[in-house]
PDB file of C-alpha atoms in Angstrom:
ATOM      1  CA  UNK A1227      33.524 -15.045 -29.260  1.00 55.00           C
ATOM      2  CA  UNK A1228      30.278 -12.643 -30.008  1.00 56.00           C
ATOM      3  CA  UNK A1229      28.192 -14.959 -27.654  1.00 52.00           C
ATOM      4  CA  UNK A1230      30.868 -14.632 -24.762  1.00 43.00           C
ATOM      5  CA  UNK A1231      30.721 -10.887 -25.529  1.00 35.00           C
ATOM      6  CA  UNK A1232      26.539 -11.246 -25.490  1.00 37.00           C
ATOM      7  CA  UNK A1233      26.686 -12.889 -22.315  1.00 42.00           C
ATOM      8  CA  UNK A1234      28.942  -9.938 -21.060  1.00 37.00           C
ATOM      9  CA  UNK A1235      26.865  -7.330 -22.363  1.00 33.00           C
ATOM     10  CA  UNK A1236      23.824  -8.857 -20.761  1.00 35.00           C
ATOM     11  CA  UNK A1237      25.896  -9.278 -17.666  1.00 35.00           C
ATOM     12  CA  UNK A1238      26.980  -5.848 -17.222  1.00 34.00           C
ATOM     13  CA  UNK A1239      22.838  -4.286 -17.925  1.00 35.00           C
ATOM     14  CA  UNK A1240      21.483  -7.136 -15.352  1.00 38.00           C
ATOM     15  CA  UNK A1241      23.984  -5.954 -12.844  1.00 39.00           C
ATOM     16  CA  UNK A1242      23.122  -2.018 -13.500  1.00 43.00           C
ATOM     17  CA  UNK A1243      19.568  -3.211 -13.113  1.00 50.00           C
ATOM     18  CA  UNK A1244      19.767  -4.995  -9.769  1.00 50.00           C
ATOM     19  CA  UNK A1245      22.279  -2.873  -7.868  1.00 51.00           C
ATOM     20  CA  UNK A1246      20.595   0.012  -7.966  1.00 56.00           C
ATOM     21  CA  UNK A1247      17.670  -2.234  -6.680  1.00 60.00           C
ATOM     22  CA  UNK A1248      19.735  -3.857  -4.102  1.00 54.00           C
ATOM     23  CA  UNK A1249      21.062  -0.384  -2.828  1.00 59.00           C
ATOM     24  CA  UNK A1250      17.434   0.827  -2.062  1.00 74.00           C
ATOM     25  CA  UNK A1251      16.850  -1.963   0.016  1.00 68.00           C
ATOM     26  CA  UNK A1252      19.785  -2.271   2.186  1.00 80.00           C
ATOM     27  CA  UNK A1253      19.458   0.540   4.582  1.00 79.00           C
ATOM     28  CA  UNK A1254      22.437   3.068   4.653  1.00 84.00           C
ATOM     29  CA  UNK A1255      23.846   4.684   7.801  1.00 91.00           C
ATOM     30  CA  UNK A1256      21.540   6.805  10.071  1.00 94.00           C
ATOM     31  CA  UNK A1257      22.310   9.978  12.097  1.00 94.00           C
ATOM     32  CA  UNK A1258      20.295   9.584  15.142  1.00 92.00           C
ATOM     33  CA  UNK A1259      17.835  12.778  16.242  1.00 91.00           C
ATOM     34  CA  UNK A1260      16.561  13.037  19.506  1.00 81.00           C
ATOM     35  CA  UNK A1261      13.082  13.342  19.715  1.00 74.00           C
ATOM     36  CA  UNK A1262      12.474  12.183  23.091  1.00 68.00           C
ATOM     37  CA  UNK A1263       9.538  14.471  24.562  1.00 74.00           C
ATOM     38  CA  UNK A1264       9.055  16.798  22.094  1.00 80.00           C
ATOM     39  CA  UNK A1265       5.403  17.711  22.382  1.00 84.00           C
ATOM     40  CA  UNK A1266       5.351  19.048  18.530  1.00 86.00           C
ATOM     41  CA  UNK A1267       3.106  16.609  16.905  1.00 91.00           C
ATOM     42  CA  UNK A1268       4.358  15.109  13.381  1.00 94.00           C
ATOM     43  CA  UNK A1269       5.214  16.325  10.324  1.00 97.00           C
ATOM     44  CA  UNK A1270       4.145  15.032   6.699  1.00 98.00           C
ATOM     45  CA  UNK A1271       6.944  15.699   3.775  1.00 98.00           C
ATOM     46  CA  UNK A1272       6.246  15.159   0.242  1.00 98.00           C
ATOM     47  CA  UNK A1273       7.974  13.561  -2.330  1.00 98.00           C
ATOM     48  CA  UNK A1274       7.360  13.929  -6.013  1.00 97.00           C
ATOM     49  CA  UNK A1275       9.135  12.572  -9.336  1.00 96.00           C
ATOM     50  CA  UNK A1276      10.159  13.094 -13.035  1.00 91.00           C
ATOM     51  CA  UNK A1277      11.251  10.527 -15.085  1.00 88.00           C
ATOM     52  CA  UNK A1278      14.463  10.797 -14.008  1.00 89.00           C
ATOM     53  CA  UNK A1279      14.592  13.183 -10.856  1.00 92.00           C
ATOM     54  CA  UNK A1280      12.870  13.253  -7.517  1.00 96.00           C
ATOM     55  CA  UNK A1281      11.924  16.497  -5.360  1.00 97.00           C
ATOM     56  CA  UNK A1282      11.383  16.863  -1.970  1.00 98.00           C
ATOM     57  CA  UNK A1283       7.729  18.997  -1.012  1.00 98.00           C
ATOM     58  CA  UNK A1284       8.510  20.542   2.215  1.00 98.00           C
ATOM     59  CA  UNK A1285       5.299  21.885   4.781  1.00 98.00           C
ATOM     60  CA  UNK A1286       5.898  25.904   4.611  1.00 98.00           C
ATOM     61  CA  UNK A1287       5.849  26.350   8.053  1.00 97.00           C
ATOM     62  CA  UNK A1288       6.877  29.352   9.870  1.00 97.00           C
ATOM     63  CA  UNK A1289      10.256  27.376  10.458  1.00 96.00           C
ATOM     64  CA  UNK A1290      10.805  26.238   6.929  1.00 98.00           C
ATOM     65  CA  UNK A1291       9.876  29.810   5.496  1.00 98.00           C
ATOM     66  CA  UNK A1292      12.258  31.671   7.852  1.00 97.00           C
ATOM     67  CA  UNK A1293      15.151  28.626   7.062  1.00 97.00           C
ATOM     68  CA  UNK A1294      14.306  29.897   3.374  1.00 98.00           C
ATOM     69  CA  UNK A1295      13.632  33.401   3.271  1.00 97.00           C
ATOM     70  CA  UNK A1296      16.408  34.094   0.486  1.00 97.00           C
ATOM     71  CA  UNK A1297      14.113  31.534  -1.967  1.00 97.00           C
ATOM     72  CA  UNK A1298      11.240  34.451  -2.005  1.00 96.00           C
ATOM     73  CA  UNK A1299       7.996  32.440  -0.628  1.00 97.00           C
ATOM     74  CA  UNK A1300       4.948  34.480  -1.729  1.00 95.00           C
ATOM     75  CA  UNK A1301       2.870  34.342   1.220  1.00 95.00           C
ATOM     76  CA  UNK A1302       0.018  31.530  -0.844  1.00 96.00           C
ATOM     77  CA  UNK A1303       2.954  29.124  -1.483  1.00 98.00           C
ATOM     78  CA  UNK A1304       2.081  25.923   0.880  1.00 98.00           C
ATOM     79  CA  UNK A1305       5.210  23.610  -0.303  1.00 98.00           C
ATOM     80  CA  UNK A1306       8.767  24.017  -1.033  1.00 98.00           C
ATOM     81  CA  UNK A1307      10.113  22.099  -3.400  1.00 98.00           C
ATOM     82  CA  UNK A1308      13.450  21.205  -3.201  1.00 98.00           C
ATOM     83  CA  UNK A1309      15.998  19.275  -5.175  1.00 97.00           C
ATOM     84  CA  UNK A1310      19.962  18.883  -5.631  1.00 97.00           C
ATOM     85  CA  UNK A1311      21.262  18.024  -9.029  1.00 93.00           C
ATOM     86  CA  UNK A1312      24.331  18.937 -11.614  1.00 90.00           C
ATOM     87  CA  UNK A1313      24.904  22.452 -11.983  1.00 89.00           C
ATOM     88  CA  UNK A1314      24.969  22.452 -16.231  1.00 83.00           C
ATOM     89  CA  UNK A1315      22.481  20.200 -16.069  1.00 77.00           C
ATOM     90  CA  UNK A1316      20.049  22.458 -14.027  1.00 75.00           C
ATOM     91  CA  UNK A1317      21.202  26.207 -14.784  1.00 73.00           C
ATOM     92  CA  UNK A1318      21.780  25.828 -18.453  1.00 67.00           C
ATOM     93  CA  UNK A1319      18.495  25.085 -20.523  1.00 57.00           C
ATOM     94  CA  UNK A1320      15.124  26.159 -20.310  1.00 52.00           C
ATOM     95  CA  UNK A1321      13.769  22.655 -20.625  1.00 53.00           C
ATOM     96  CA  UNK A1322      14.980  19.244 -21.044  1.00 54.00           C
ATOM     97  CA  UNK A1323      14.388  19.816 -24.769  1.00 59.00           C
ATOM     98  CA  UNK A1324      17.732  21.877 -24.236  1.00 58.00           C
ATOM     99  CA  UNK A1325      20.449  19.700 -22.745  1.00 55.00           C
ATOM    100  CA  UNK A1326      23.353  19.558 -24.440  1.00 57.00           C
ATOM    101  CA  UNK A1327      25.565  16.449 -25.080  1.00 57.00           C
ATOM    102  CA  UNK A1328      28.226  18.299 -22.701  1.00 58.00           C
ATOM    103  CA  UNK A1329      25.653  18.784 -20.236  1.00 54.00           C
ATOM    104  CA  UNK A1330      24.989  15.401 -19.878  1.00 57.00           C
ATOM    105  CA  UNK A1331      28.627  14.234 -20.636  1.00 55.00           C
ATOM    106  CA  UNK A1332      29.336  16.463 -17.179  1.00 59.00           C
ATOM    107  CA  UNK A1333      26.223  14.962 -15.134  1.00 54.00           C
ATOM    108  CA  UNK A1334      27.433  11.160 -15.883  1.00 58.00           C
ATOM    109  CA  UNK A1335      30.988  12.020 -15.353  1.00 65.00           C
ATOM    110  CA  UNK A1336      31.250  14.511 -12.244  1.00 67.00           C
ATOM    111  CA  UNK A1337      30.220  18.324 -12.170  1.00 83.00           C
ATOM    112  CA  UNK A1338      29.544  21.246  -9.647  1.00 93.00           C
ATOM    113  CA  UNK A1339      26.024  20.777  -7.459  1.00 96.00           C
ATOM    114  CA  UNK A1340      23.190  23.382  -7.202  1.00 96.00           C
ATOM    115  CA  UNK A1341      19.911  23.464  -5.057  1.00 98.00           C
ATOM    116  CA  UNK A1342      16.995  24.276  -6.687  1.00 97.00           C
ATOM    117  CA  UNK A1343      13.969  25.008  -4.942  1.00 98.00           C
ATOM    118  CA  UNK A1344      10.337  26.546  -6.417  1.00 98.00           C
ATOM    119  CA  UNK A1345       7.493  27.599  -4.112  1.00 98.00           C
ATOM    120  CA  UNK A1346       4.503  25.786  -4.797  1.00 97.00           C
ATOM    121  CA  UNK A1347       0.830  26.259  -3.951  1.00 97.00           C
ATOM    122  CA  UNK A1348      -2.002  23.870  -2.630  1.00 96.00           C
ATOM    123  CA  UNK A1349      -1.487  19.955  -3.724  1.00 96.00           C
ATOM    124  CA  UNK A1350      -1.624  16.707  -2.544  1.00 96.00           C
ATOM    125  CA  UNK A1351       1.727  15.041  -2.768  1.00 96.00           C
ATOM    126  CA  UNK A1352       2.132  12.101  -4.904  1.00 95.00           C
ATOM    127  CA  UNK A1353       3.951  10.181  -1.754  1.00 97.00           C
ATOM    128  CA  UNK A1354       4.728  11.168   1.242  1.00 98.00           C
ATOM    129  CA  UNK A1355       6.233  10.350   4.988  1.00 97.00           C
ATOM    130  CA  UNK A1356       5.327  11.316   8.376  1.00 97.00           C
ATOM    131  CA  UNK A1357       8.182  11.988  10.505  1.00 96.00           C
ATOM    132  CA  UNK A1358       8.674  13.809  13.788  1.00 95.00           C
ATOM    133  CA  UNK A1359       9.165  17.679  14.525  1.00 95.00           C
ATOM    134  CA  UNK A1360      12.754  17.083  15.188  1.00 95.00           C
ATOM    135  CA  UNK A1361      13.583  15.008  12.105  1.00 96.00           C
ATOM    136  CA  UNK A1362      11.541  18.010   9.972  1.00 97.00           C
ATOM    137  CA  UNK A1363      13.877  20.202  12.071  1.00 97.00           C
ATOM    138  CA  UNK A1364      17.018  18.121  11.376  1.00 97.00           C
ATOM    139  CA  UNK A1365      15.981  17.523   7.314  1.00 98.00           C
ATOM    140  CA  UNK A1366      15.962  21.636   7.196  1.00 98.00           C
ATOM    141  CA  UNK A1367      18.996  21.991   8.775  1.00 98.00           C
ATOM    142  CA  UNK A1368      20.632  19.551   6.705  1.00 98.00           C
ATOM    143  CA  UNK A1369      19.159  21.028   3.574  1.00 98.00           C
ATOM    144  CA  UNK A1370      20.099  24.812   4.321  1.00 98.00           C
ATOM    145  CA  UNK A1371      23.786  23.166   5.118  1.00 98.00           C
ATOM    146  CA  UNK A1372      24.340  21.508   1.600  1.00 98.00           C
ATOM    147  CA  UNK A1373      23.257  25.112   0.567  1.00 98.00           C
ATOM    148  CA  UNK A1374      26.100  26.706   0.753  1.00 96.00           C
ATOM    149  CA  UNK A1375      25.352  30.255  -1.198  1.00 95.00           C
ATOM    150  CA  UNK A1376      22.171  32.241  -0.910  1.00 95.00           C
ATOM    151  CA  UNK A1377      22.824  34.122  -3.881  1.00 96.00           C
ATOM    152  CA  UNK A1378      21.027  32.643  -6.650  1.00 95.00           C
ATOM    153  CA  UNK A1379      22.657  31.360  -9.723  1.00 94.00           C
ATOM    154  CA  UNK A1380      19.905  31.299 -12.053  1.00 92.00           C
ATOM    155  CA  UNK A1381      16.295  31.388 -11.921  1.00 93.00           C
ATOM    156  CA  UNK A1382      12.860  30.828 -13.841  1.00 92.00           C
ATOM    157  CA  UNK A1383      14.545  27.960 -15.890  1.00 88.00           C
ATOM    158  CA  UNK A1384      12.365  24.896 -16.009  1.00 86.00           C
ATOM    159  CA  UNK A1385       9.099  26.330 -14.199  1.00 89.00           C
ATOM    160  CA  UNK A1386       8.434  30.013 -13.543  1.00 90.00           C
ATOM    161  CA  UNK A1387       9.733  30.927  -9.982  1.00 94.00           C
ATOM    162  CA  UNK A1388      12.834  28.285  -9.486  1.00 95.00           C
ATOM    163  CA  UNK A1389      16.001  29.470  -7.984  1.00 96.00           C
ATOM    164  CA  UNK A1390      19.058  27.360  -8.040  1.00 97.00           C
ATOM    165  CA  UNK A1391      22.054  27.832  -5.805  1.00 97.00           C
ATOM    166  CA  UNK A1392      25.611  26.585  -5.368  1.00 97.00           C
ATOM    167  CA  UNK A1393      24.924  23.571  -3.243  1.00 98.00           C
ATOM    168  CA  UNK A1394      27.541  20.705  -1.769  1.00 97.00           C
ATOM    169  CA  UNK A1395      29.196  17.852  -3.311  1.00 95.00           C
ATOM    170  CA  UNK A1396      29.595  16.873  -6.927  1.00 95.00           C
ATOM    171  CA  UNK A1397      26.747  14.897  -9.265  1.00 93.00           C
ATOM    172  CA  UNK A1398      27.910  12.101 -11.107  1.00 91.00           C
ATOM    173  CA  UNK A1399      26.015   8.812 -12.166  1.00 88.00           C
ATOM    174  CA  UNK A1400      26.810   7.311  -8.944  1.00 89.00           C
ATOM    175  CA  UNK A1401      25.749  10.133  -7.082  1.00 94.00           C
ATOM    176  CA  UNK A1402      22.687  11.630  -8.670  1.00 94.00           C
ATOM    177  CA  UNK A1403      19.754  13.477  -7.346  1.00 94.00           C
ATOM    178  CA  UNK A1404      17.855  10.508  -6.434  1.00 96.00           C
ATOM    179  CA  UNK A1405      20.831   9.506  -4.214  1.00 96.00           C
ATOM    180  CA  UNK A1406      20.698  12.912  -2.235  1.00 98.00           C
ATOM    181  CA  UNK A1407      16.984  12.028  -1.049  1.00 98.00           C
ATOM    182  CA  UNK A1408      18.538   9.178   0.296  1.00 97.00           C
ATOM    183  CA  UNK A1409      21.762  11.136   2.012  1.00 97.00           C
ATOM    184  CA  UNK A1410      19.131  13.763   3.240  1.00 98.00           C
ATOM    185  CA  UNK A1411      16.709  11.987   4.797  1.00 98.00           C
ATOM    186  CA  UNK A1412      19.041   9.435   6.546  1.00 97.00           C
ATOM    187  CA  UNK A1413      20.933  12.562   7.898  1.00 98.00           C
ATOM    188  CA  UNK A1414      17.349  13.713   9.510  1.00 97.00           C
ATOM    189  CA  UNK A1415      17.314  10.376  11.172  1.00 96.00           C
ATOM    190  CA  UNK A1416      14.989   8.536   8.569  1.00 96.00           C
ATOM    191  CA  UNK A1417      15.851   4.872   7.787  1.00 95.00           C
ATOM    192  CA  UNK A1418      16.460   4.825   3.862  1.00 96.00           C
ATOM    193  CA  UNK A1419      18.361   2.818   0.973  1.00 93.00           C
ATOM    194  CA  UNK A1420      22.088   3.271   1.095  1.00 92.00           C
ATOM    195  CA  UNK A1421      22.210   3.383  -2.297  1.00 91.00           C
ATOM    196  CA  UNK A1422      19.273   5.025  -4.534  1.00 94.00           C
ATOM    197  CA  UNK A1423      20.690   6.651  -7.894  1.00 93.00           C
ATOM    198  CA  UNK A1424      17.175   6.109  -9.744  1.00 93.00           C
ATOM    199  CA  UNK A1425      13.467   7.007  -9.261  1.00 95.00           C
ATOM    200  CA  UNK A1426      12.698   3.267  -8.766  1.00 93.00           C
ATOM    201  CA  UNK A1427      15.233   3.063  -5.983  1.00 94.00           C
ATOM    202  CA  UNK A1428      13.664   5.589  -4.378  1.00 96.00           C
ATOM    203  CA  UNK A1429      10.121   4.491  -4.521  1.00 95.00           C
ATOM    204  CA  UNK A1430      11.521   0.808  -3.114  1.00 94.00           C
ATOM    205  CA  UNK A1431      13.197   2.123  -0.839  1.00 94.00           C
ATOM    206  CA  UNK A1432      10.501   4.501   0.368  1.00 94.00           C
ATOM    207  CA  UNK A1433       7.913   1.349   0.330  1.00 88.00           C
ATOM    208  CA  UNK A1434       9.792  -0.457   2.387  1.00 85.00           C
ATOM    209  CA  UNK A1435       9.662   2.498   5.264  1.00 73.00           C
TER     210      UNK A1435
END
């Protein structure tokens, strides 16, 4: 009996370690941008990680600072960093020192979504991808879409100058933050996991593009 349950246990945590994996490298859907002609030259994006969260670092070009005006760019910012996670989970501590269990009870069970994005000066971004002017345009378009308030909830919560609004769709543990770097970049017309719900995923993923 306590070995069958072993062999479960072990079971179940191999499976929640390979799926995730799996999911990164089977590509999900695509919505196809038409770039055909455009004489823009490319654009590089950034991506950088926590231990458990990934950002996007967006180029603050004149298109991406009018897109986000209501954010408050200071004119030195050069990136935008932008990320979609739980609403408790982002707007109620003022570091991860702070989470609550019901916090985290409502970010592995379902709760409300918020952008958060914070303005960032010179760097060179950990990763990053080259993709065409009209997949940067479609990735902003997409982004100011699932951003569906430009009133801020909160700001100045985990780094001085953040701003976090009521964003699209509901964070669970199935459908985390790492997961909506996959969603947005396959809606800009980038081939990406179907499934990435970790950092890892997204790194595989991202390797194999």
């Amino acid at each position: 009996m306590i070995r069958a349950v072993v062999r479960s246990v072990l079971a179940v945590l191999l499976l929640a370690v390979l799926a995730p994996l799996a999911g990164a490298l089977i590509p999900g859907r695509v919505t196809p941008v038409a770039d055909l002609d455009d004489p823009r030259g490319p654009v590089v994006i950034g991506l950088v990680q926590g231990v458990i969260h990934t950002d996007l670092l967006l180029p603050l070009t004149p298109r991406t600072r009018e897109d986000f005006a209501f954010v408050g760019i200071a004119p030195e910012a050069e990136w935008l960093a932008v990320g979609w996670g739980a609403r408790d989970f982002y707007t109620t501590v003022g570091s991860y020192r702070d989470l609550s269990a019901g916090a985290v009870w409502r970010a592995v069970t379902g709760d409300s979504a918020v952008m958060r994005f914070v303005p960032v000066g010179p760097m060179q971004p950990p990763m990053t991808m080259t993709i065409s002017a009209a997949s940067f345009d479609a990735l902003l378009g997409a982004i100011r879409d699932d951003t569906i308030s430009s009133r801020p909830l909160a700001q100045d919560l985990l780094t001085q100058g953040d701003r976090y609004f009521e964003a699209a769709g509901r964070f669970s543990i199935l459908n985390t933050c790492n997961q909506w770097i996959s969603r947005i970049l396959r809606r800009a017309g980038q081939e990406f996991g179907g499934w990435t719900p970790t950092t890892l995923s997204v790194r595989l993923s991202l390797s194999q593009n």
